[in-house]
CSV table of C-alpha atoms in Angstrom, one decimal:
chain,number,residue,atom,x,y,z
A,1,MET,CA,7.3,-12.6,-11.4
A,2,THR,CA,5.9,-14.7,-8.4
A,3,GLU,CA,1.9,-14.1,-7.3
A,4,ALA,CA,3.4,-12.4,-4.2
A,5,SER,CA,5.8,-9.7,-5.6
A,6,ARG,CA,2.6,-8.5,-7.5
A,7,GLN,CA,1.3,-7.0,-4.5
A,8,TRP,CA,0.6,-3.0,-4.9
A,9,PRO,CA,3.6,-1.3,-2.8
A,10,LEU,CA,2.5,0.2,0.6
A,11,TRP,CA,2.3,3.8,0.8
A,12,GLU,CA,1.9,6.0,4.2
A,13,VAL,CA,-0.9,8.5,4.5
A,14,PHE,CA,-0.6,11.9,6.0
A,15,ILE,CA,-3.7,14.2,6.2
A,16,ARG,CA,-3.9,17.9,7.2
A,17,SER,CA,-7.6,18.3,8.7
A,18,LYS,CA,-7.6,22.0,8.2
A,19,ASN,CA,-5.3,24.7,7.5
A,20,GLY,CA,-3.0,26.1,10.3
A,21,LEU,CA,-2.6,22.2,11.1
A,22,ASP,CA,0.2,19.8,10.5
A,23,HIS,CA,-0.3,16.7,8.4
A,24,LYS,CA,-0.7,13.9,10.9
A,25,HIS,CA,-0.3,10.4,9.7
A,26,CYS,CA,-3.3,8.1,10.0
A,27,GLY,CA,-2.6,4.8,8.3
A,28,SER,CA,-1.4,3.3,4.8
A,29,VAL,CA,-2.7,2.2,1.6
A,30,HIS,CA,-1.7,0.0,-1.3
A,31,ALA,CA,-1.3,1.7,-4.6
A,32,PRO,CA,0.8,1.0,-7.8
A,33,ASP,CA,1.6,4.6,-8.2
A,34,ALA,CA,1.5,7.9,-6.6
A,35,ARG,CA,-1.8,9.1,-8.2
A,36,MET,CA,-3.7,6.1,-7.3
A,37,ALA,CA,-1.9,6.2,-3.8
A,38,LEU,CA,-3.7,9.9,-3.2
A,39,GLN,CA,-6.9,8.7,-4.9
A,40,ASN,CA,-7.1,5.1,-2.5
A,41,ALA,CA,-5.9,7.6,0.5
A,42,ARG,CA,-9.0,10.0,-0.2
A,43,ASP,CA,-11.6,7.1,-0.4
A,44,VAL,CA,-10.3,5.3,2.8
A,45,TYR,CA,-9.4,8.4,5.2
A,46,THR,CA,-11.3,11.4,3.9
A,47,ARG,CA,-15.1,10.1,3.6
A,48,ARG,CA,-16.2,12.5,6.2
A,49,MET,CA,-14.5,15.7,5.6
A,50,GLU,CA,-11.4,14.6,7.8
A,51,GLY,CA,-8.9,16.4,5.4
A,52,VAL,CA,-8.0,19.3,3.2
A,53,SER,CA,-4.8,18.0,1.9
A,54,ILE,CA,-3.2,14.6,1.8
A,55,TRP,CA,0.6,13.3,1.5
A,56,VAL,CA,1.6,10.0,0.5
A,57,VAL,CA,4.8,8.5,0.9
A,58,ARG,CA,6.1,5.2,0.0
A,59,ALA,CA,6.4,3.3,3.0
A,60,ASP,CA,10.0,2.1,2.0
A,61,HIS,CA,11.1,5.7,1.5
A,62,ILE,CA,10.6,6.5,5.4
A,63,VAL,CA,13.7,6.3,7.5
A,64,ALA,CA,12.7,5.7,11.2
A,65,SER,CA,14.6,6.0,14.2
A,66,ASP,CA,15.6,2.6,16.0
A,67,PRO,CA,13.2,2.0,19.2
A,68,ASP,CA,16.0,-0.1,20.7
A,69,ALA,CA,18.1,3.2,20.6
A,70,LYS,CA,15.7,5.2,22.3
A,71,PRO,CA,18.2,5.7,25.2
A,72,GLU,CA,20.6,6.8,23.2
A,73,MET,CA,18.4,9.0,21.1
A,74,PHE,CA,16.2,10.4,23.5
A,75,ASP,CA,17.5,10.5,27.4
A,76,PRO,CA,20.4,13.2,27.0
A,77,ALA,CA,17.4,15.8,27.4
A,78,GLU,CA,16.4,14.4,30.4
A,79,ASP,CA,19.4,15.7,32.3
A,80,LYS,CA,18.9,19.4,31.1
A,81,ILE,CA,16.0,20.4,33.1
A,82,TYR,CA,17.6,23.7,32.6
A,83,ARG,CA,16.1,24.1,29.1
A,84,HIS,CA,12.5,24.3,30.9
A,85,PRO,CA,10.9,27.3,32.2
A,86,THR,CA,9.9,25.5,35.4
A,87,PHE,CA,13.3,25.2,36.3
A,88,TYR,CA,13.5,28.6,37.2
A,89,THR,CA,11.8,29.9,40.4
A,90,LEU,CA,11.1,33.4,40.1
A,91,PRO,CA,9.7,35.8,43.3
A,92,ASP,CA,5.9,35.6,43.4
A,93,GLU,CA,5.2,38.9,42.0
A,94,VAL,CA,6.8,38.1,38.7
A,95,ASN,CA,6.3,34.3,38.7
A,96,HIS,CA,3.7,34.6,35.7
A,97,MET,CA,6.4,35.5,33.6
B,1,MET,CA,-16.8,-5.0,13.0
B,2,TYR,CA,-15.2,-7.3,15.6
B,3,THR,CA,-17.1,-9.4,18.0
B,4,GLN,CA,-15.4,-11.4,20.8
B,5,ALA,CA,-17.4,-14.3,19.5
B,6,MET,CA,-14.1,-14.8,17.2
B,7,ASP,CA,-12.1,-15.0,20.0
B,8,ILE,CA,-12.3,-18.8,20.0
B,9,PRO,CA,-9.9,-21.5,18.6
B,10,SER,CA,-9.3,-21.4,15.1
B,11,PRO,CA,-6.7,-23.4,12.8
B,12,ASP,CA,-4.5,-20.5,12.2
B,13,ARG,CA,-4.0,-20.3,16.3
B,14,ASP,CA,-2.0,-23.5,16.4
B,15,ASP,CA,1.2,-22.0,15.4
B,16,ALA,CA,1.0,-18.8,17.7
B,17,VAL,CA,4.3,-20.7,19.3
B,18,ARG,CA,7.8,-19.4,19.6
B,19,GLY,CA,9.9,-20.7,16.3
B,20,GLY,CA,12.7,-23.0,16.5
B,21,PRO,CA,15.4,-23.7,19.5
B,22,ARG,CA,17.0,-20.3,21.2
B,23,SER,CA,20.3,-19.9,22.3
B,24,LEU,CA,20.6,-19.4,26.2
B,25,VAL,CA,21.5,-15.9,25.7
B,26,ASP,CA,18.6,-15.2,23.2
B,27,GLN,CA,16.2,-16.9,25.9
B,28,GLN,CA,17.7,-14.8,28.7
B,29,ARG,CA,17.4,-11.5,26.8
B,30,ASP,CA,13.5,-12.3,25.5
B,31,ALA,CA,12.7,-12.9,29.6
B,32,ALA,CA,14.2,-9.4,30.3
B,33,TYR,CA,12.3,-7.8,27.3
B,34,GLU,CA,9.3,-9.7,28.2
B,35,ALA,CA,9.4,-8.4,31.7
B,36,GLU,CA,9.6,-5.0,30.8
B,37,PHE,CA,7.0,-5.3,28.2
B,38,ASP,CA,4.4,-6.8,30.6
B,39,ALA,CA,5.3,-3.9,33.2
B,40,ARG,CA,4.6,-1.3,30.4
B,41,VAL,CA,1.4,-2.5,29.4
B,42,ALA,CA,0.2,-3.1,33.1
B,43,ARG,CA,1.1,0.8,33.2
B,44,GLY,CA,-1.0,1.3,30.5
B,45,GLU,CA,1.5,2.5,27.9
B,46,PHE,CA,0.9,1.8,24.2
B,47,VAL,CA,2.9,-0.7,22.0
B,48,GLU,CA,4.0,0.8,19.0
B,49,ALA,CA,4.8,-1.0,15.8
B,50,LYS,CA,8.7,-1.4,15.7
B,51,ASP,CA,9.0,-2.2,19.9
B,52,TRP,CA,9.9,-5.3,20.8
B,53,MET,CA,6.8,-7.7,21.8
B,54,PRO,CA,6.6,-11.3,22.6
B,55,GLU,CA,5.7,-13.5,19.9
B,56,GLY,CA,2.4,-14.6,21.3
B,57,TYR,CA,1.3,-10.8,21.4
B,58,ARG,CA,2.0,-10.3,17.9
B,59,LYS,CA,0.5,-13.8,16.6
B,60,THR,CA,-2.4,-12.7,18.8
B,61,LEU,CA,-3.0,-9.5,17.3
B,62,VAL,CA,-2.1,-10.7,13.7
B,63,ARG,CA,-5.0,-13.2,14.2
B,64,GLN,CA,-7.6,-10.8,15.8
B,65,ILE,CA,-6.9,-7.9,13.5
B,66,SER,CA,-6.9,-9.6,10.4
B,67,GLN,CA,-10.2,-11.4,11.5
B,68,HIS,CA,-11.5,-8.3,12.1
B,69,ALA,CA,-10.4,-6.9,8.8
B,70,HIS,CA,-12.0,-10.0,7.1
B,71,SER,CA,-15.4,-9.7,9.0
B,72,GLU,CA,-15.6,-5.9,7.8
B,73,ILE,CA,-15.0,-7.2,4.4
B,74,VAL,CA,-17.5,-10.2,4.3
B,75,GLY,CA,-19.8,-8.0,6.1
B,76,MET,CA,-20.1,-5.9,2.8
B,77,LEU,CA,-21.9,-9.0,1.3
B,78,PRO,CA,-25.3,-9.3,3.2
B,79,GLU,CA,-26.2,-5.7,2.8
B,80,GLY,CA,-24.5,-5.2,-0.7
B,81,ASN,CA,-26.9,-7.3,-1.8
B,82,TRP,CA,-29.7,-5.1,-1.0
B,83,ILE,CA,-28.2,-1.5,-2.5
B,84,THR,CA,-30.2,-2.2,-6.0
B,85,ARG,CA,-33.3,-2.9,-3.9
B,86,ALA,CA,-33.4,0.0,-1.4
B,87,PRO,CA,-37.1,1.3,-1.3
B,88,THR,CA,-36.0,5.1,-2.0
B,89,LEU,CA,-32.9,7.0,-3.5
B,90,LYS,CA,-32.3,8.1,0.3
B,91,ARG,CA,-32.0,5.0,1.8
B,92,LYS,CA,-29.7,3.9,-1.4
B,93,ALA,CA,-27.6,6.6,-0.6
B,94,ILE,CA,-27.4,5.9,3.0
B,95,LEU,CA,-26.7,2.1,2.6
B,96,LEU,CA,-24.2,2.7,-0.1
B,97,ALA,CA,-22.4,4.9,2.3
B,98,LYS,CA,-22.5,2.1,5.1
B,99,VAL,CA,-21.3,-0.4,2.7
B,100,GLN,CA,-18.4,1.9,1.7
B,101,ASP,CA,-17.5,2.5,5.5
B,102,GLU,CA,-17.3,-1.3,6.0
B,103,GLY,CA,-14.6,-1.6,3.1
B,104,GLY,CA,-12.8,1.3,4.6
B,105,HIS,CA,-12.9,-0.4,8.0
B,106,GLY,CA,-11.3,-3.5,6.5
B,107,MET,CA,-8.7,-1.3,5.0
B,108,TYR,CA,-7.9,0.6,8.2
B,109,LEU,CA,-7.5,-2.8,9.8
B,110,TYR,CA,-5.4,-4.5,7.1
B,111,ALA,CA,-3.1,-1.7,7.5
B,112,ALA,CA,-2.8,-2.1,11.2
B,113,ALA,CA,-2.5,-5.7,11.0
B,114,GLU,CA,0.6,-4.9,8.1
B,115,THR,CA,2.4,-3.1,10.9
B,116,LEU,CA,2.9,-6.5,12.5
B,117,GLY,CA,5.0,-7.5,9.7
B,118,VAL,CA,2.8,-9.5,7.6
B,119,ALA,CA,1.9,-9.1,4.0
B,120,ARG,CA,-1.9,-8.1,3.2
B,121,ASP,CA,-2.3,-10.9,0.4
B,122,ASP,CA,-1.2,-13.6,2.7
B,123,LEU,CA,-4.1,-12.4,5.1
B,124,VAL,CA,-6.4,-12.0,2.2
B,125,ASP,CA,-5.3,-15.9,1.2
B,126,ALA,CA,-5.8,-17.1,4.6
B,127,LEU,CA,-9.4,-15.6,4.3
B,128,HIS,CA,-9.8,-17.2,0.9
B,129,SER,CA,-8.6,-20.4,1.6
B,130,GLY,CA,-11.1,-20.8,4.6
B,131,LYS,CA,-7.8,-20.6,7.2
B,132,ALA,CA,-8.8,-17.6,8.9
B,133,LYS,CA,-12.3,-16.8,10.5
B,134,TYR,CA,-14.8,-13.6,10.0
B,135,SER,CA,-17.5,-13.1,12.0
B,136,SER,CA,-20.4,-15.7,12.1
B,137,ILE,CA,-23.0,-13.2,12.2
B,138,PHE,CA,-22.4,-12.6,8.2
B,139,ASN,CA,-23.4,-16.3,7.7
B,140,TYR,CA,-27.1,-15.7,8.3
B,141,PRO,CA,-29.3,-14.6,5.2
B,142,THR,CA,-30.7,-11.1,4.8
B,143,LEU,CA,-34.3,-11.9,3.7
B,144,ASN,CA,-36.1,-8.7,3.3
B,145,TRP,CA,-35.6,-5.0,3.8
B,146,ALA,CA,-36.6,-5.0,7.4
B,147,ASP,CA,-33.1,-7.2,7.9
B,148,ILE,CA,-31.1,-4.1,7.0
B,149,GLY,CA,-32.6,-2.2,9.5
B,150,VAL,CA,-32.1,-4.8,12.3
B,151,ILE,CA,-28.3,-5.6,10.9
B,152,GLY,CA,-27.8,-1.6,11.7
B,153,TRP,CA,-29.6,-1.7,15.0
B,154,LEU,CA,-28.5,-5.0,16.7
B,155,VAL,CA,-25.7,-6.2,14.8
B,156,ASP,CA,-23.8,-2.9,14.4
B,157,GLY,CA,-25.0,-2.2,18.0
B,158,ALA,CA,-23.5,-5.6,19.3
B,159,ALA,CA,-20.3,-4.5,17.3
B,160,ILE,CA,-19.6,-1.3,18.9
B,161,MET,CA,-20.4,-2.9,22.4
B,162,ASN,CA,-17.5,-5.0,21.3
B,163,GLN,CA,-15.3,-2.7,19.8
B,164,ILE,CA,-15.3,0.5,22.3
B,165,PRO,CA,-12.9,-1.4,24.6
B,166,LEU,CA,-10.5,-1.8,21.9
B,167,CYS,CA,-10.0,2.0,21.4
B,168,ARG,CA,-7.9,1.4,24.7
B,169,CYS,CA,-6.1,-1.8,23.3
B,170,SER,CA,-2.4,-1.7,24.3
B,171,TYR,CA,-1.3,-1.9,20.5
B,172,GLY,CA,-1.2,1.7,19.2
B,173,PRO,CA,-1.9,1.0,15.5
B,174,TYR,CA,-5.0,-1.0,16.3
B,175,ALA,CA,-6.5,1.2,18.8
B,176,ARG,CA,-6.0,4.4,16.7
B,177,ALA,CA,-7.8,2.4,13.7
B,178,MET,CA,-10.8,1.4,16.4
B,179,ILE,CA,-11.2,5.1,17.6
B,180,ARG,CA,-12.2,5.9,13.7
B,181,ILE,CA,-14.1,2.9,13.4
B,182,CYS,CA,-16.1,3.6,16.5
B,183,LYS,CA,-17.1,7.3,15.5
B,184,GLU,CA,-18.2,5.8,12.1
B,185,GLU,CA,-20.4,2.7,13.7
B,186,SER,CA,-22.6,5.1,15.6
B,187,PHE,CA,-24.0,6.2,12.3
B,188,HIS,CA,-24.4,2.5,11.1
B,189,GLN,CA,-26.7,1.8,14.3
B,190,ARG,CA,-28.6,4.9,13.9
B,191,GLN,CA,-29.4,4.9,10.3
B,192,GLY,CA,-30.6,1.2,11.1
B,193,TYR,CA,-33.0,2.2,14.0
B,194,ASP,CA,-34.3,4.9,11.7
B,195,LEU,CA,-35.1,2.4,9.1
B,196,LEU,CA,-37.0,0.5,11.7
B,197,LEU,CA,-39.0,3.3,13.0
B,198,THR,CA,-40.0,4.2,9.5
B,199,MET,CA,-41.3,0.8,8.6
B,200,MET,CA,-43.1,0.6,12.3
B,201,LYS,CA,-45.1,3.6,11.3
B,202,GLY,CA,-46.2,2.1,7.7
B,203,THR,CA,-48.6,-0.8,7.5
B,204,ALA,CA,-49.3,-3.8,9.5
B,205,ASP,CA,-47.3,-6.0,7.0
B,206,GLN,CA,-44.2,-3.9,7.4
B,207,ARG,CA,-44.5,-3.9,11.3
B,208,ALA,CA,-44.8,-7.8,10.9
B,209,MET,CA,-41.5,-7.7,8.9
B,210,VAL,CA,-39.7,-5.9,11.7
B,211,GLN,CA,-40.7,-8.2,14.3
B,212,ASP,CA,-39.7,-11.4,11.9
B,213,ALA,CA,-36.5,-9.8,11.1
B,214,VAL,CA,-35.7,-9.0,15.1
B,215,ASN,CA,-37.1,-12.7,15.8
B,216,ARG,CA,-34.4,-14.1,13.4
B,217,TRP,CA,-31.6,-11.7,14.1
B,218,TRP,CA,-32.0,-11.2,18.2
B,219,TRP,CA,-30.2,-14.8,19.5
B,220,PRO,CA,-27.4,-14.5,16.7
B,221,SER,CA,-26.7,-10.8,17.9
B,222,LEU,CA,-26.2,-12.1,21.7
B,223,MET,CA,-24.0,-15.0,20.3
B,224,MET,CA,-21.5,-12.3,18.7
B,225,PHE,CA,-20.3,-11.4,22.4
B,226,GLY,CA,-18.8,-15.1,22.3
B,227,PRO,CA,-19.0,-17.8,24.5
B,228,HIS,CA,-19.5,-17.8,28.5
B,229,ASP,CA,-16.6,-16.3,30.2
B,230,LYS,CA,-16.1,-20.0,32.0
B,231,ASP,CA,-15.7,-21.3,28.2
B,232,SER,CA,-13.5,-18.4,27.0
B,233,VAL,CA,-10.5,-19.9,25.4
B,234,HIS,CA,-8.1,-16.9,24.6
B,235,SER,CA,-9.0,-14.5,27.6
B,236,GLY,CA,-6.1,-15.0,30.0
B,237,ASP,CA,-3.2,-13.6,27.8
B,238,SER,CA,-5.4,-11.1,25.8
B,239,ILE,CA,-6.7,-9.6,29.3
B,240,ARG,CA,-3.1,-9.5,30.6
B,241,TRP,CA,-1.6,-7.7,27.2
B,242,GLY,CA,-4.3,-5.3,27.6
B,243,ILE,CA,-5.9,-6.5,24.3
B,244,LYS,CA,-9.1,-7.4,25.8
B,245,ARG,CA,-10.7,-5.3,28.6
B,246,ILE,CA,-13.9,-6.4,29.2
B,247,SER,CA,-15.2,-10.2,29.6
B,248,ASN,CA,-17.8,-11.9,27.1
B,249,ASP,CA,-20.6,-11.9,29.6
B,250,ASP,CA,-20.3,-8.4,31.0
B,251,LEU,CA,-20.5,-7.0,27.2
B,252,ARG,CA,-23.5,-9.1,26.7
B,253,GLN,CA,-25.0,-8.1,29.6
B,254,LYS,CA,-24.5,-4.3,28.7
B,255,PHE,CA,-25.9,-4.9,25.3
B,256,VAL,CA,-29.2,-6.4,26.4
B,257,ASP,CA,-29.5,-3.6,28.8
B,258,ALA,CA,-29.2,-0.9,26.4
B,259,THR,CA,-31.4,-2.7,23.7
B,260,VAL,CA,-34.4,-3.6,25.8
B,261,PRO,CA,-35.8,0.0,26.1
B,262,GLN,CA,-34.8,0.7,22.5
B,263,ALA,CA,-37.1,-2.3,21.5
B,264,ARG,CA,-40.0,-0.8,23.7
B,265,VAL,CA,-39.6,2.5,21.9
B,266,LEU,CA,-39.3,0.6,18.6
B,267,GLY,CA,-42.7,-1.4,19.5
B,268,ILE,CA,-41.6,-4.7,19.0
B,269,THR,CA,-40.9,-7.5,21.3
B,270,LEU,CA,-37.6,-9.3,21.6
B,271,PRO,CA,-38.2,-13.3,21.1
B,272,ASP,CA,-37.4,-14.4,24.6
B,273,PRO,CA,-39.9,-15.4,27.2
B,274,ASP,CA,-37.5,-15.4,30.1
B,275,LEU,CA,-36.3,-11.5,29.6
B,276,ARG,CA,-37.2,-9.8,32.6
B,277,PHE,CA,-35.7,-7.1,34.9
B,278,ASN,CA,-34.2,-8.4,38.2
B,279,GLU,CA,-34.3,-5.6,40.7
B,280,GLU,CA,-31.4,-7.2,42.7
B,281,ARG,CA,-29.0,-7.0,40.0
B,282,GLY,CA,-30.2,-4.2,38.6
B,283,HIS,CA,-29.9,-5.8,35.0
B,284,TRP,CA,-32.3,-7.7,32.6
B,285,ASP,CA,-32.1,-11.6,33.0
B,286,PHE,CA,-32.4,-13.5,29.6
B,287,GLY,CA,-32.7,-16.9,28.4
B,288,THR,CA,-30.4,-19.5,27.7
B,289,ILE,CA,-28.3,-18.9,24.4
B,290,ASP,CA,-28.6,-22.0,22.1
B,291,TRP,CA,-24.7,-22.5,21.9
B,292,SER,CA,-25.2,-25.6,19.4
B,293,GLU,CA,-26.2,-23.2,16.7
B,294,PHE,CA,-23.5,-21.1,17.5
B,295,TRP,CA,-20.7,-23.7,17.0
B,296,HIS,CA,-22.7,-24.9,14.3
B,297,VAL,CA,-22.4,-21.7,12.0
B,298,VAL,CA,-18.7,-21.4,13.4
B,299,ASN,CA,-17.6,-24.5,12.3
B,300,GLY,CA,-18.9,-23.6,8.5
B,301,HIS,CA,-22.5,-24.9,8.6
B,302,GLY,CA,-24.4,-21.7,8.7
B,303,GLN,CA,-26.8,-20.8,6.0
B,304,CYS,CA,-24.4,-18.9,4.0
B,305,ASN,CA,-21.0,-19.7,4.9
B,306,ARG,CA,-20.4,-21.5,1.6
B,307,GLU,CA,-22.0,-18.6,-0.4
B,308,ARG,CA,-20.3,-15.8,1.5
B,309,LEU,CA,-16.9,-17.2,0.8
B,310,ALA,CA,-17.5,-18.0,-2.7
B,311,ASP,CA,-18.5,-14.5,-3.5
B,312,ARG,CA,-15.7,-13.4,-1.8
B,313,VAL,CA,-13.3,-15.2,-3.7
B,314,GLN,CA,-15.1,-14.4,-7.0
B,315,ALA,CA,-14.6,-10.7,-6.1
B,316,TRP,CA,-11.0,-11.1,-5.5
B,317,GLU,CA,-10.4,-13.3,-8.9
B,318,ASP,CA,-12.9,-10.9,-10.6
B,319,GLY,CA,-10.6,-7.9,-9.6
B,320,ALA,CA,-7.1,-9.6,-10.8
B,321,TRP,CA,-6.8,-8.1,-14.1
B,322,VAL,CA,-7.5,-4.7,-12.7
B,323,ARG,CA,-5.0,-5.3,-10.1
B,324,GLU,CA,-2.5,-6.3,-12.9
B,325,ALA,CA,-3.5,-3.9,-15.5
B,326,ALA,CA,-2.8,-0.8,-12.8
B,327,LEU,CA,0.7,-2.3,-12.1
B,328,ALA,CA,1.3,-2.6,-15.6
B,329,HIS,CA,0.4,1.0,-16.2
B,330,ALA,CA,2.7,2.4,-13.5
B,331,GLU,CA,5.5,0.4,-14.6
B,332,LYS,CA,5.0,1.9,-17.9
B,333,GLN,CA,4.8,5.3,-16.8
B,334,ARG,CA,8.0,4.6,-14.8
B,335,ARG,CA,10.0,3.8,-17.9
B,336,ARG,CA,8.4,6.6,-19.8
B,337,ASP,CA,9.5,8.9,-17.2
B,338,ARG,CA,13.1,7.5,-17.1
B,339,LEU,CA,13.4,8.0,-20.8
B,340,ALA,CA,12.2,11.3,-20.6
B,341,ALA,CA,15.0,12.4,-17.8
């Protein structure tokens, strides 16, 4: 095995800062296995009570949308403004609805 | 710890040019992308990892972020030296936490650099082979305990000035890492000042130690902001790309203005006879920086250049068996799990 391929795999780190909130991506760590990935994520990203829960995911297991496909992926929503509450103008008396 | 002083020509800069010849279609496509990219950055939008970016932008970021990461890692050495010599358990716990933070900052930054498609091992190799730079300030020795306080106050103080504008840098992963780092650096500066305040309440010898450390670190701290604007090489592209927001001289002035009153509260004098408030400018004037010393250290001839790099390489080599053993253990576990399944 070559020197380069001995590098520990990359894991993406997600942290829930407190119960009631989503896990949020905060960075990545290298680790040989899941247990050490959690350990490293704790040491690197939660030295000041930044989290109550950590998820780690092998970076090569993440499937991401293609940034060049942004128009096809996300533009169609732009011409559906009737999906937003502000599309509807109601009489002043009831407009707080 | 990042400083704009690292923004100077380095051996790894020359390859910051495009690859081989490109077809006309590719060139036209790149030109269109580039125009769109420049417009996005000018609107203050962030660029994310997988977005198209000009090759020069990517190279500039890889260089800057990795040098920043290297500086955090090398920066652990001058202070780490004092962990076992801290005068009280409280100071030891604080210093340990600070040095651990520097390691953490290095990790955030290597991770940010890797989003640009480089391998961490290659970045580390570039440091160890002397190809990549790190902040010159760490090539000065830490002679006594007061140096630890002065590093926190002046060196980390200068680093904060350099780093705050990076929280608004156009590259998202770098900007996010910087927000996290800046929050933590504030602790670094305050603990240093607190340490010095304590020493200043001590004996005449202790006060003399503080003054001596300030005398040695003041000018190198001012050099951390890099050459004068008229001599600054990379600024043009970096400013256009939203990587650099404030010029070297403006940041340096801000640092001097903020530090002078802090020195007075501490009860020490800054080693510059030309330091005086300029009513007209509304800023502190200061003396001439000895740039020959700056270049001397940048070019590898500072007091500790060789020692720092040698320590770093040795730590990496001494840790090799741990990295290999952890990998072998993980492979063994995976084989066992497969057999059990």
